[in-house]
Amino acid sequence: MSEEQSPIDMRSDTVTRPNDAMREAARDAPVGDDVYREDPTVNDLESRVADLLGFEAALYVPSGTMGNQIAARVHTERGQEAIVERESHVYKWELAGFAQHSQLQVRPVEGDERGVVSPAQVHDAYVEADGHRPGTGLLTLENTHNSKGGSAIAPPAIDTVADAAHDLGVPVHLDGARLANAAVAHDAPLHRFTHEVDSTMMCLSKGLGAPVGSMLAGSESFVDDARRVRKLLGGGMRQAGMIAAPGLLALENVERLAEDHENAELLAAGLEDVPGVTPFQPETNIVLAATDDPAESFLEECAAVGVLGVPFDDHLVRFVTHWDVSRADVETALDRLRER
Ligand SMILES: *Cc1c(COP(=O)(O)O)cnc(C)c1O
């Protein structure tokens, strides 16, 4: 890699650096002790996100993982089952947290090729508590679905599967780490995706560009309980307005995600002409591609010419577009990959 070839980092949309406006907002944020609920910036962020997501209340949490784990803990009782999609983040990438923090048994079900779980699958996976069986205490959904290449699941598909769970008395948590990407893809407001779910987590630190933090939203009583669990997990923060202030600015970046989606399309189209790799058509900002060689060695070749992605399976790689990757960067990345 020559000197002018600084790497184009598409490993994740979490690698973005805060811009000057975010840094200034952090410096100037009015703050207080958020454990006493005296941080005006955090309070402002929580009430704005509650409105955006269509819930009574919201809680600022350090990470998406903590948000999901708190939700599971609040919705369930020890020893119950949680129905999860087989490729979902809560199941694959959170260190078996449902078992560790909430003593849940997970029951994975295989969604369709876009990660959509059907009402019939929920009925099949449901177990009623009795003298032998634990009982189902939670259904989790994911939108956009990361492992399925950022598929943006339409609101009605969320509504119907959530209704099926509610018919069985099972609460529903939506892992909306990239819900804003789904909202842009469907040209629908964020709250349209949460009508029938009981809680939602959304990351500020991914495509929206904040340096830190995620939001967990639900009813007033859910969030009261969530606040206690956040404290239990060590997530009670003090002058958190310093990191919440950039989060407030991140809320203005929802529409901008459309650029990332266009860049992802451009990348996927261009990868068609790159030897050794077969892209899948993206729905949002995530491009999956099958590789002829093992994913690791393909990615080593990419890194050698200054293009970074991550392995997703033995012969599958992922590239993610974000606000530090311009259209020109995508074109440069494609030139480098073609010439490698
Ligand atoms: C990134 C991600 C999370 C976790 O967020 P962190 O802030 O990295 O803990 C949860 N779910 C999905 C779908 C994600 O992509």
XYZ file of C-alpha atoms and ligand atoms in Angstrom:
355
model
C 0.000 0.000 0.000
C 1.518 3.319 -1.048
C 1.398 6.383 1.118
C -1.542 8.087 -0.553
C -3.523 4.884 -0.095
C -4.959 5.415 3.359
C -7.229 2.448 4.059
C -10.906 2.696 3.206
C -12.404 1.171 6.308
C -15.667 -0.640 5.641
C -15.382 -3.166 8.475
C -18.383 -1.604 10.192
C -20.428 1.587 10.483
C -19.105 1.800 14.050
C -15.697 3.092 12.915
C -16.880 6.655 12.221
C -15.172 9.529 14.041
C -17.289 12.321 15.546
C -17.225 15.516 13.495
C -16.388 18.957 14.845
C -20.030 19.754 15.639
C -20.255 16.648 17.817
C -16.986 17.463 19.569
C -18.195 21.006 20.266
C -21.552 19.721 21.479
C -19.755 17.419 23.902
C -17.641 20.275 25.221
C -20.571 22.634 25.662
C -23.185 20.175 26.937
C -25.055 21.127 30.100
C -24.438 18.206 32.461
C -25.378 16.828 35.860
C -25.280 13.468 37.607
C -27.374 11.156 35.462
C -27.630 8.498 38.173
C -29.631 11.174 40.060
C -31.374 11.888 36.737
C -29.976 15.414 36.863
C -28.234 15.473 33.486
C -30.340 17.769 31.281
C -28.659 16.586 28.083
C -29.349 12.918 28.792
C -32.908 13.742 29.847
C -33.419 15.628 26.589
C -31.996 12.769 24.532
C -34.158 10.204 26.310
C -37.370 12.135 25.830
C -36.630 12.895 22.170
C -35.843 9.272 21.386
C -38.943 8.074 23.232
C -41.000 10.302 20.912
C -39.122 9.237 17.791
C -39.533 5.551 18.598
C -43.144 5.941 19.721
C -42.747 4.868 23.334
C -43.507 6.480 26.698
C -39.879 6.510 27.790
C -36.316 5.729 26.783
C -33.024 5.033 28.516
C -29.514 5.954 27.395
C -27.215 2.933 27.624
C -23.494 2.600 26.871
C -23.942 -0.012 24.133
C -26.471 -1.859 22.047
C -25.479 -5.090 23.701
C -26.320 -3.679 27.116
C -29.665 -2.436 25.797
C -30.628 -5.860 24.482
C -29.441 -7.613 27.613
C -31.355 -5.248 29.885
C -34.499 -5.780 27.823
C -34.259 -9.556 28.157
C -33.721 -9.270 31.870
C -36.701 -6.960 32.389
C -39.147 -8.906 30.203
C -38.412 -12.391 31.551
C -38.104 -14.524 34.629
C -35.179 -16.799 35.333
C -35.524 -20.195 33.694
C -37.822 -19.180 30.869
C -37.140 -19.587 27.162
C -36.467 -16.790 24.667
C -37.305 -17.334 21.008
C -34.511 -15.846 18.887
C -33.703 -15.879 15.196
C -30.855 -18.287 14.487
C -28.587 -15.677 12.909
C -29.531 -12.825 15.231
C -27.060 -10.645 17.092
C -28.503 -11.463 20.525
C -27.932 -15.148 19.831
C -24.630 -15.122 17.972
C -22.684 -12.107 19.127
C -23.545 -11.267 22.737
C -21.512 -13.879 24.639
C -24.577 -15.943 25.515
C -25.731 -12.998 27.579
C -29.319 -14.233 27.812
C -27.972 -17.271 29.679
C -25.406 -15.340 31.660
C -27.461 -12.339 32.800
C -31.018 -13.592 32.710
C -30.684 -17.369 33.048
C -32.726 -17.935 29.936
C -32.692 -20.889 27.615
C -32.688 -19.700 24.027
C -34.781 -21.409 21.397
C -33.393 -20.430 17.993
C -35.687 -20.517 14.983
C -34.502 -20.163 11.421
C -35.981 -17.092 9.782
C -36.285 -16.803 6.023
C -33.410 -15.643 3.797
C -33.946 -12.071 5.049
C -34.164 -13.067 8.692
C -37.928 -12.709 8.964
C -39.579 -14.984 11.538
C -43.179 -15.956 10.769
C -46.149 -16.122 13.141
C -46.360 -19.897 12.497
C -42.758 -20.299 13.637
C -43.528 -18.450 16.849
C -46.501 -20.739 17.479
C -44.314 -23.792 16.857
C -41.487 -22.574 19.070
C -43.737 -21.502 21.935
C -43.818 -23.701 25.018
C -46.399 -23.323 27.716
C -45.074 -23.502 31.274
C -46.065 -26.657 33.135
C -44.505 -29.162 35.520
C -41.841 -30.059 32.966
C -41.543 -27.193 30.546
C -39.993 -23.799 31.209
C -42.463 -21.553 29.380
C -41.643 -18.957 26.736
C -40.885 -15.532 28.189
C -39.668 -13.488 25.230
C -39.470 -13.144 21.459
C -36.676 -11.032 19.995
C -36.623 -9.618 16.457
C -33.870 -7.792 14.571
C -34.208 -4.947 12.038
C -32.198 -4.355 9.968
C -30.919 -7.900 10.119
C -27.142 -7.736 10.279
C -26.216 -11.332 9.409
C -28.705 -11.353 6.535
C -26.939 -8.433 4.918
C -28.821 -5.524 6.454
C -32.235 -6.640 5.257
C -34.826 -4.005 6.093
C -37.937 -5.753 7.333
C -41.165 -3.920 6.532
C -43.421 -2.789 9.386
C -46.295 -5.220 8.643
C -43.981 -8.239 8.962
C -42.901 -6.980 12.393
C -46.496 -6.274 13.421
C -47.851 -9.693 12.512
C -45.153 -11.729 14.204
C -45.331 -9.531 17.311
C -49.109 -9.956 17.400
C -48.654 -13.724 17.236
C -46.346 -13.595 20.255
C -48.783 -11.389 22.168
C -51.618 -13.824 21.439
C -49.511 -16.323 23.388
C -48.804 -13.815 26.158
C -45.161 -13.412 25.107
C -43.543 -9.943 25.109
C -41.467 -8.816 22.129
C -38.162 -6.964 22.036
C -36.906 -5.456 18.788
C -33.138 -5.226 18.327
C -33.144 -2.146 16.145
C -29.418 -1.430 16.276
C -29.856 -0.179 12.689
C -33.565 0.610 12.805
C -32.866 4.016 11.275
C -31.520 2.256 8.175
C -34.749 0.261 7.938
C -36.780 3.460 8.325
C -34.916 5.133 5.462
C -35.136 2.034 3.263
C -38.916 1.933 3.723
C -39.374 5.709 3.794
C -41.348 5.334 7.024
C -40.922 7.008 10.423
C -39.046 5.087 13.125
C -42.147 4.740 15.296
C -43.953 2.888 12.516
C -41.673 -0.110 13.147
C -42.460 -0.337 16.845
C -46.295 -0.289 16.951
C -46.617 -3.857 18.160
C -43.359 -4.457 20.045
C -42.858 -3.921 23.764
C -39.349 -2.518 23.642
C -36.772 -1.425 21.090
C -33.052 -0.841 21.176
C -31.471 1.535 18.644
C -27.753 2.366 18.330
C -26.598 5.981 18.031
C -23.022 4.830 17.456
C -23.485 3.083 14.108
C -24.658 4.811 10.931
C -25.937 7.793 12.904
C -22.352 8.601 13.800
C -22.327 9.227 17.567
C -19.133 8.185 19.348
C -20.909 6.260 22.109
C -24.289 4.982 23.109
C -27.553 3.300 22.333
C -31.170 3.864 23.355
C -33.586 1.407 24.935
C -37.243 2.435 24.731
C -40.481 1.069 26.122
C -43.281 1.857 28.560
C -42.706 4.032 31.614
C -42.623 0.987 33.900
C -40.361 -0.981 31.537
C -37.854 1.874 31.539
C -38.032 2.224 35.339
C -37.058 -1.439 35.613
C -34.473 -1.074 32.847
C -32.836 1.764 34.790
C -32.360 -0.543 37.780
C -30.882 -3.301 35.610
C -28.574 -0.794 33.904
C -27.288 0.120 37.360
C -26.884 -3.551 38.240
C -24.762 -4.112 35.119
C -22.577 -1.140 35.993
C -24.065 1.098 33.328
C -25.143 3.975 35.560
C -23.158 6.955 34.289
C -22.564 10.371 35.845
C -22.016 13.462 33.612
C -23.135 11.413 30.645
C -24.325 14.542 28.831
C -20.761 14.725 27.496
C -21.448 11.658 25.357
C -25.201 12.134 25.007
C -24.785 15.553 23.332
C -23.234 14.055 20.175
C -26.054 11.517 20.359
C -28.584 14.334 20.041
C -26.833 15.498 16.882
C -26.761 11.907 15.617
C -30.578 11.960 15.566
C -30.326 14.505 12.747
C -28.429 12.002 10.610
C -31.295 9.644 9.834
C -32.006 11.031 6.335
C -28.297 11.020 5.522
C -28.290 7.216 5.707
C -29.764 7.231 2.200
C -26.269 8.163 0.956
C -24.797 5.100 2.653
C -27.444 2.957 1.004
C -26.613 4.403 -2.423
C -22.913 3.835 -1.786
C -23.610 0.241 -0.776
C -25.447 -0.279 -4.075
C -22.565 1.244 -5.955
C -20.137 -1.026 -4.121
C -22.175 -4.159 -4.784
C -22.579 -3.277 -8.464
C -18.843 -2.667 -8.773
C -17.920 -5.898 -6.981
C -19.614 -7.757 -9.844
C -16.508 -6.909 -11.880
C -13.992 -7.857 -9.198
C -12.519 -11.321 -9.733
C -12.969 -13.882 -6.960
C -16.024 -12.354 -5.310
C -19.800 -12.462 -5.839
C -21.793 -9.697 -4.146
C -25.368 -9.939 -2.898
C -27.750 -7.091 -3.628
C -27.831 -4.802 -0.547
C -31.017 -3.373 0.968
C -29.318 -0.838 3.234
C -25.663 -0.095 4.124
C -24.363 -3.667 4.418
C -22.861 -5.517 1.466
C -22.279 -9.248 1.796
C -20.208 -11.028 -0.806
C -19.289 -14.672 -1.348
C -15.594 -15.304 -1.974
C -13.935 -18.028 -4.046
C -10.942 -18.165 -1.718
C -11.426 -18.406 2.044
C -12.815 -15.122 3.396
C -9.712 -14.502 5.508
C -7.305 -14.706 2.580
C -9.557 -12.606 0.338
C -9.664 -9.938 3.057
C -5.868 -10.046 3.419
C -5.592 -9.233 -0.269
C -8.110 -6.402 0.164
C -6.215 -5.021 3.157
C -2.974 -5.112 1.170
C -4.508 -2.603 -1.277
C -6.152 -0.550 1.462
C -9.721 -1.841 1.587
C -11.025 -3.224 4.867
C -13.959 -5.572 5.485
C -14.682 -8.390 7.932
C -15.146 -12.143 7.499
C -18.730 -13.291 8.017
C -18.353 -16.975 7.252
C -15.760 -19.293 5.693
C -16.468 -17.874 2.233
C -18.479 -14.773 3.058
C -17.319 -11.211 3.733
C -19.081 -8.047 4.847
C -18.453 -4.423 3.869
C -20.412 -1.600 5.502
C -20.796 1.933 4.171
C -20.964 4.866 6.582
C -20.422 8.609 6.774
C -16.620 8.366 6.664
C -16.863 6.553 3.308
C -17.795 8.861 0.427
C -18.959 7.901 -3.028
C -15.442 8.707 -4.253
C -14.005 6.378 -1.600
C -16.212 3.553 -2.861
C -14.993 4.187 -6.412
C -11.395 4.218 -5.207
C -11.960 1.002 -3.259
C -13.351 -0.680 -6.367
C -10.383 0.492 -8.485
C -8.001 -0.916 -5.909
C -9.809 -4.233 -5.727
C -9.973 -4.644 -9.508
C -6.246 -3.956 -9.805
C -5.142 -6.054 -6.849
C -24.015 -3.704 16.733
C -25.215 -4.478 17.061
C -25.618 -4.667 18.388
C -24.772 -4.285 19.571
O -24.373 -2.982 19.661
P -23.009 -2.615 20.435
O -23.161 -1.165 20.665
O -21.889 -2.982 19.511
O -22.985 -3.403 21.701
C -26.803 -5.339 18.604
N -27.550 -5.791 17.591
C -27.193 -5.620 16.303
C -28.093 -6.123 15.220
C -26.008 -4.980 15.989
O -25.641 -4.843 14.719
